[in-house]
PDB file of C-alpha atoms in Angstrom:
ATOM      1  CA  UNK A   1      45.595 130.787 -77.642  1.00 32.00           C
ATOM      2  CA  UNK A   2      42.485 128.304 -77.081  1.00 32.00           C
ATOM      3  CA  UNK A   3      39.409 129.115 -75.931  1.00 33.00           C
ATOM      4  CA  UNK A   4      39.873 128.371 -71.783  1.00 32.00           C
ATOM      5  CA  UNK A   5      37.305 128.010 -68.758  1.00 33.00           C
ATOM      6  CA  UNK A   6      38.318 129.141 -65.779  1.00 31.00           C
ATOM      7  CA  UNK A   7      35.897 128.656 -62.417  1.00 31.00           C
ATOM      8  CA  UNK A   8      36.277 130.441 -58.935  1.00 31.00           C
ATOM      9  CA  UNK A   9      34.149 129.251 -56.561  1.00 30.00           C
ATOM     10  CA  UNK A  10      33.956 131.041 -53.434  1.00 31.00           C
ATOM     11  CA  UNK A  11      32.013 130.121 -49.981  1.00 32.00           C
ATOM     12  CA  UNK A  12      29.986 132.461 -48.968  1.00 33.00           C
ATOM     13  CA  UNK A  13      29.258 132.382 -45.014  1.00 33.00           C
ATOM     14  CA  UNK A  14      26.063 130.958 -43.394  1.00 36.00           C
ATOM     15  CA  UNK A  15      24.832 134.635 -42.472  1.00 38.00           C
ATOM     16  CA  UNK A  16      22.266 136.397 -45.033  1.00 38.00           C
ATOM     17  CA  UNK A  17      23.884 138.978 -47.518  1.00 41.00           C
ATOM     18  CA  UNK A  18      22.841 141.273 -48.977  1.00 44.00           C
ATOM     19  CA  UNK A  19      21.192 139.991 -52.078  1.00 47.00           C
ATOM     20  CA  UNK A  20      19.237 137.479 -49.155  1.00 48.00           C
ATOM     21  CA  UNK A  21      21.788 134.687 -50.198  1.00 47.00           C
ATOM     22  CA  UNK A  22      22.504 132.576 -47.619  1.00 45.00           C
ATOM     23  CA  UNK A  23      25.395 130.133 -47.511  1.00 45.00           C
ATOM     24  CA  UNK A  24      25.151 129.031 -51.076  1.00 44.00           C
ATOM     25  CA  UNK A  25      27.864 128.584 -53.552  1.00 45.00           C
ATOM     26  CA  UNK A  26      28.504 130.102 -56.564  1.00 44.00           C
ATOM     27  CA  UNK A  27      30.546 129.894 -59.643  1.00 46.00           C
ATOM     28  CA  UNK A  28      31.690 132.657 -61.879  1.00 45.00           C
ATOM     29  CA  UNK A  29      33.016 131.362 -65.118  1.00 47.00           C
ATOM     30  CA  UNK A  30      35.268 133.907 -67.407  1.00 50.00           C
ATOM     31  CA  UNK A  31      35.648 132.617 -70.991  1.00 51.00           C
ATOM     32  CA  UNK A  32      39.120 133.749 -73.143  1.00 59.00           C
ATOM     33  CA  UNK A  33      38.944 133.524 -76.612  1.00 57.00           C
ATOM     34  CA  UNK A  34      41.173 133.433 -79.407  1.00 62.00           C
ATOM     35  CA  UNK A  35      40.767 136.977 -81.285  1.00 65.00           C
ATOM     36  CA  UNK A  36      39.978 135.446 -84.607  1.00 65.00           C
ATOM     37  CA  UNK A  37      36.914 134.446 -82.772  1.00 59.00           C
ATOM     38  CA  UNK A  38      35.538 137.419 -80.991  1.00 62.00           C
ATOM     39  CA  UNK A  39      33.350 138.663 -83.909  1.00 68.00           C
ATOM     40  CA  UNK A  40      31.430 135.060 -83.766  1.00 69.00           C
ATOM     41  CA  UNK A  41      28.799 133.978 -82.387  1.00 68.00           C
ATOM     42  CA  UNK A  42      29.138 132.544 -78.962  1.00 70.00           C
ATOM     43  CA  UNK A  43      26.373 130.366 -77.405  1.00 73.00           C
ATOM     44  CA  UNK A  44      24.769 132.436 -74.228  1.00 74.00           C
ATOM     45  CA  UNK A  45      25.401 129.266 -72.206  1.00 73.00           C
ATOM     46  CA  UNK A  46      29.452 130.541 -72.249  1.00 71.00           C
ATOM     47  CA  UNK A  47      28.593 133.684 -70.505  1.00 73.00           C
ATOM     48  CA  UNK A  48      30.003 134.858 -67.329  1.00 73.00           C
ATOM     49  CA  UNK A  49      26.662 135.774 -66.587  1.00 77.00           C
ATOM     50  CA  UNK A  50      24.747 132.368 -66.936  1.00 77.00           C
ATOM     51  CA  UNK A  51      22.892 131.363 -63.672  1.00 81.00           C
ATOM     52  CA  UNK A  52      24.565 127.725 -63.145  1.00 82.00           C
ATOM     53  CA  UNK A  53      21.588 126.578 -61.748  1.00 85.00           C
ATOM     54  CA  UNK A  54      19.035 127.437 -64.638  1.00 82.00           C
ATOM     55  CA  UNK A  55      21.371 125.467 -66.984  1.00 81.00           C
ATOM     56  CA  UNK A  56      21.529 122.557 -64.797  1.00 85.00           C
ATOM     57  CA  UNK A  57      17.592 122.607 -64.540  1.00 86.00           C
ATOM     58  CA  UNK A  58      17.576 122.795 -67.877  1.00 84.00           C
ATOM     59  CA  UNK A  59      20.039 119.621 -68.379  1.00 85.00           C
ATOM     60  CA  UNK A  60      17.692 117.560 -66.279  1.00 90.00           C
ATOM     61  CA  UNK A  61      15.075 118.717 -67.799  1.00 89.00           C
ATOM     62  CA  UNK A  62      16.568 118.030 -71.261  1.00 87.00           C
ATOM     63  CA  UNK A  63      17.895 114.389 -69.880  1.00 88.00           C
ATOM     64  CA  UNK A  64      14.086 113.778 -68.617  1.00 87.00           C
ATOM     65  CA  UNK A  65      12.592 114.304 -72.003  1.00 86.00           C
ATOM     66  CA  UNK A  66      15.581 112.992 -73.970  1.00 89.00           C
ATOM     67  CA  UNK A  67      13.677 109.652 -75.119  1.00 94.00           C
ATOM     68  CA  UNK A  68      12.073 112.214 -78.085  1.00 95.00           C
ATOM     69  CA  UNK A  69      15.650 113.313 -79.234  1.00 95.00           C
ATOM     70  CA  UNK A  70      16.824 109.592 -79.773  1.00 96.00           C
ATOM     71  CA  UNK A  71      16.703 107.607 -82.943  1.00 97.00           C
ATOM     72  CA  UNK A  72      12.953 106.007 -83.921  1.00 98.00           C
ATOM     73  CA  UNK A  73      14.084 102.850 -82.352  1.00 97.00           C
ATOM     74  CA  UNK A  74      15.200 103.943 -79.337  1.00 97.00           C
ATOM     75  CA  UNK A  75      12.417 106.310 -78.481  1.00 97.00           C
ATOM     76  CA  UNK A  76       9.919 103.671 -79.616  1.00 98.00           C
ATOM     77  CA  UNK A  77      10.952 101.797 -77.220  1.00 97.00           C
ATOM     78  CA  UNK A  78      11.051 104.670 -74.256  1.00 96.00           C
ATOM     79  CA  UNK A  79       7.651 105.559 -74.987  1.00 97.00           C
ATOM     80  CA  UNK A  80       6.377 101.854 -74.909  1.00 97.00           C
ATOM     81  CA  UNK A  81       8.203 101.776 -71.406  1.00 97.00           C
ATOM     82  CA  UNK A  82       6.771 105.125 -70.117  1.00 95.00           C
ATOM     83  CA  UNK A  83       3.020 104.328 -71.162  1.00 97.00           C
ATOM     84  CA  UNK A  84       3.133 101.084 -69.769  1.00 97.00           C
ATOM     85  CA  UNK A  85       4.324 102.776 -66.230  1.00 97.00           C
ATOM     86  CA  UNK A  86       1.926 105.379 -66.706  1.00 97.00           C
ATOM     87  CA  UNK A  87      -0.803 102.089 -66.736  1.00 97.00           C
ATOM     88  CA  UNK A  88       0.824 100.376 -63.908  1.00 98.00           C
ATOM     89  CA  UNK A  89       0.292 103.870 -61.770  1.00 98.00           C
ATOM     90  CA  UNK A  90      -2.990 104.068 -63.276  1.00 97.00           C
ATOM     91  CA  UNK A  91      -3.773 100.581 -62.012  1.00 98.00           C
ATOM     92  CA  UNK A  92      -2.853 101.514 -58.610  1.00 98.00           C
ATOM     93  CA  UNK A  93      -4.591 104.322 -58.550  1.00 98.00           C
ATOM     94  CA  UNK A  94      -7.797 102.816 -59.282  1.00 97.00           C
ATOM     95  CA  UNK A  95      -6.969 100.393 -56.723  1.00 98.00           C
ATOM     96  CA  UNK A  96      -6.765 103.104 -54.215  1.00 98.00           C
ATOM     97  CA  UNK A  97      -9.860 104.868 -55.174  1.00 97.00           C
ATOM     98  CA  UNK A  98      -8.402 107.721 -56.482  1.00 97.00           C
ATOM     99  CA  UNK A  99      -9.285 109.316 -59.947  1.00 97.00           C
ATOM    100  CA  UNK A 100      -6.880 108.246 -62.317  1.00 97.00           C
ATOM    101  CA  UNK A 101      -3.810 110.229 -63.378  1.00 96.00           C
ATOM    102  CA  UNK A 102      -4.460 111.903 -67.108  1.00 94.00           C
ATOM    103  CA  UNK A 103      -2.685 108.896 -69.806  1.00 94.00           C
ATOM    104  CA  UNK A 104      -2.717 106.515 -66.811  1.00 96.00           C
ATOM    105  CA  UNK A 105      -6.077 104.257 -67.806  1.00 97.00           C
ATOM    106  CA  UNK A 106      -5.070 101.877 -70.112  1.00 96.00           C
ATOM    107  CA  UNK A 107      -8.703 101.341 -71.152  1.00 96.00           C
ATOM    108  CA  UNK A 108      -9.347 104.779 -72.048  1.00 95.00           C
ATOM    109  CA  UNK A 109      -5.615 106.095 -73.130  1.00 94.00           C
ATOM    110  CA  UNK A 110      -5.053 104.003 -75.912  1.00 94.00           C
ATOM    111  CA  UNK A 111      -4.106 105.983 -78.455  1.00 96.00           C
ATOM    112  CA  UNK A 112      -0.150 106.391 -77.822  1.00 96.00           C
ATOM    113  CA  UNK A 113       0.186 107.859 -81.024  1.00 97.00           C
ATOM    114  CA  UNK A 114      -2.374 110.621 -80.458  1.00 96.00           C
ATOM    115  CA  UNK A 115      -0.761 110.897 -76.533  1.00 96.00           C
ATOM    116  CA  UNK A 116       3.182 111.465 -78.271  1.00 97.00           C
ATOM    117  CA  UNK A 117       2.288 114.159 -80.282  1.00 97.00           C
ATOM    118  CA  UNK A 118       0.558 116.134 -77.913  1.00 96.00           C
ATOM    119  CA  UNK A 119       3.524 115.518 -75.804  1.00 94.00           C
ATOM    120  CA  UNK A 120       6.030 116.286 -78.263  1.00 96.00           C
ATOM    121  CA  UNK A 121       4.225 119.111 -80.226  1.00 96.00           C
ATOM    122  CA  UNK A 122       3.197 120.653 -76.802  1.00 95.00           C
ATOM    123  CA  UNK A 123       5.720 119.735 -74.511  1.00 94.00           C
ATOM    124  CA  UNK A 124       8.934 118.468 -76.320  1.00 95.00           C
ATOM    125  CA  UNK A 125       9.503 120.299 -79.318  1.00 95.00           C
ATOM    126  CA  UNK A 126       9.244 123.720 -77.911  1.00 93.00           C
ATOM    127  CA  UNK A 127      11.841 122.792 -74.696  1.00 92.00           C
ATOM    128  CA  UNK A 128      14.353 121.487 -77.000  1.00 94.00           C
ATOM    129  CA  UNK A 129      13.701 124.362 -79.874  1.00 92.00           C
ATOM    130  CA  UNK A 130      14.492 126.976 -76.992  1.00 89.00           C
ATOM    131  CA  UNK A 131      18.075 124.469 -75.863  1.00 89.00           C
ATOM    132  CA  UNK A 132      18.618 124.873 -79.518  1.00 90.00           C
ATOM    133  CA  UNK A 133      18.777 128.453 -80.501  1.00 87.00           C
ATOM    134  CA  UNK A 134      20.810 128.599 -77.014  1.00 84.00           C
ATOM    135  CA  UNK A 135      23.277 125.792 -77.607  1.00 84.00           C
ATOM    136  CA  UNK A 136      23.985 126.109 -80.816  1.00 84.00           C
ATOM    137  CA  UNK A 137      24.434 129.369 -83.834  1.00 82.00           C
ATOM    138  CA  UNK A 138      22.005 126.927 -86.435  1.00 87.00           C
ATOM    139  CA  UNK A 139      19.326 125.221 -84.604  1.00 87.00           C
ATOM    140  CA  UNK A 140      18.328 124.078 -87.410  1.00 89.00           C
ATOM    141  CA  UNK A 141      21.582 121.997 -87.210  1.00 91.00           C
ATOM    142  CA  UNK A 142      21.051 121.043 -84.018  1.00 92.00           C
ATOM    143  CA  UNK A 143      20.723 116.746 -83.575  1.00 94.00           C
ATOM    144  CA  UNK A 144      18.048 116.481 -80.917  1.00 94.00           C
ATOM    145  CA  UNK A 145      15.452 119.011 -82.637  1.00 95.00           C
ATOM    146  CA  UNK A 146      15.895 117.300 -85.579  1.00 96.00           C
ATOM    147  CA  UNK A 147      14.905 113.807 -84.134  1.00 97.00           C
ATOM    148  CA  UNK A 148      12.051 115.083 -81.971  1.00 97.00           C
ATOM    149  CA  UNK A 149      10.834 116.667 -85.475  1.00 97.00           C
ATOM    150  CA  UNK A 150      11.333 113.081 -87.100  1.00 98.00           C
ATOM    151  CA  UNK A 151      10.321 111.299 -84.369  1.00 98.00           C
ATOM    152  CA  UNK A 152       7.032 113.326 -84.241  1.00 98.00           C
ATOM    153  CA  UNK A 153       6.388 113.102 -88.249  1.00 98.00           C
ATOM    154  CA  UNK A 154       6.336 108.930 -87.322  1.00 98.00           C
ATOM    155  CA  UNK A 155       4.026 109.516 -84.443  1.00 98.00           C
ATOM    156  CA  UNK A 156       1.972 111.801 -86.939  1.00 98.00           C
ATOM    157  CA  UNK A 157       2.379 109.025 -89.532  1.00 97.00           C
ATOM    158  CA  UNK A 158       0.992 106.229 -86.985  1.00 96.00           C
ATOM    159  CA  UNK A 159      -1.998 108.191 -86.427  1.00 96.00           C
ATOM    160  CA  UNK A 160      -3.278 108.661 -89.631  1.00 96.00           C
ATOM    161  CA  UNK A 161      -2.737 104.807 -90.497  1.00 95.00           C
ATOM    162  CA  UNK A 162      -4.995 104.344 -87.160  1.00 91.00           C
ATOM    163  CA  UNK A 163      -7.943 106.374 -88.892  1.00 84.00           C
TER     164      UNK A 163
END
């Protein structure tokens, strides 16, 4: 038969348990699969085991930094977007009085191309290499990591034209 998903939720009262869980749900997920594919490799993400709400962290935290998994174009234009926020806060900031947020002075933190690949070298490519080797048996298959790595080889590519 096909692979099936099959999730029990089950309330768990207001008073503390044991394990000092209080009135929180939870979801226990048991995954059938075919025989012919019980020697292969199955992404951790299937277990029983997985905490739901580590992998739902982690698909925020994937959706937050998914402008450096997009195509060129489309990330081009997220990062124009994002540093010209970043300014705008920076501008506010300065208007407060307040020291300004790091990349947030748009006279100082010019250099976007220098700013992405700290970001995506530091930041980016290490989130989405770990999401890799757990979503899929080839990461070096896997679509996102292999935009963030072209995506930082035109950052890369920018800043040595700048010099």
């Amino acid at each position: 038969s096909s692979s099936s998903l099959l999730c029990e939720r089950s309330e768990r009262n207001s008073s503390r348990s044991s394990d000092g869980d209080s009135g929180r749900r939870s979801c226990r997920r048991r995954v059938s699969l075919p025989a012919e594919l019980e020697n292969c490799w199955i992404s951790p993400l299937l277990s029983p085991d997985v905490d739901l709400s580590v992998l739902l962290c982690t698909s925020i935290k994937l959706a937050d930094l998914g402008h450096g998994c997009r195509p060129w174009d489309v990330h081009y234009k997220w990062t124009m977007r994002i540093t010209r926020e970043f300014w705008a806060l920076g501008d506010r900031e300065k208007q407060m009085g307040v020291s300004v947020s790091p990349l947030c002075d748009r006279e100082k933190d010019t250099n976007v191309p220098k700013a992405q690949i700290g970001f995506l070298k530091f930041v980016g490519l290490p989130f989405v290499q770990l999401v890799s080797e757990l979503a899929v048996h080839d990461p070096s298959t896997f679509e996102p990591l292999l935009l963030l790595q072209s995506n930082l080889s035109h950052w890369e590519e920018a800043a040595a034209a700048q010099q």
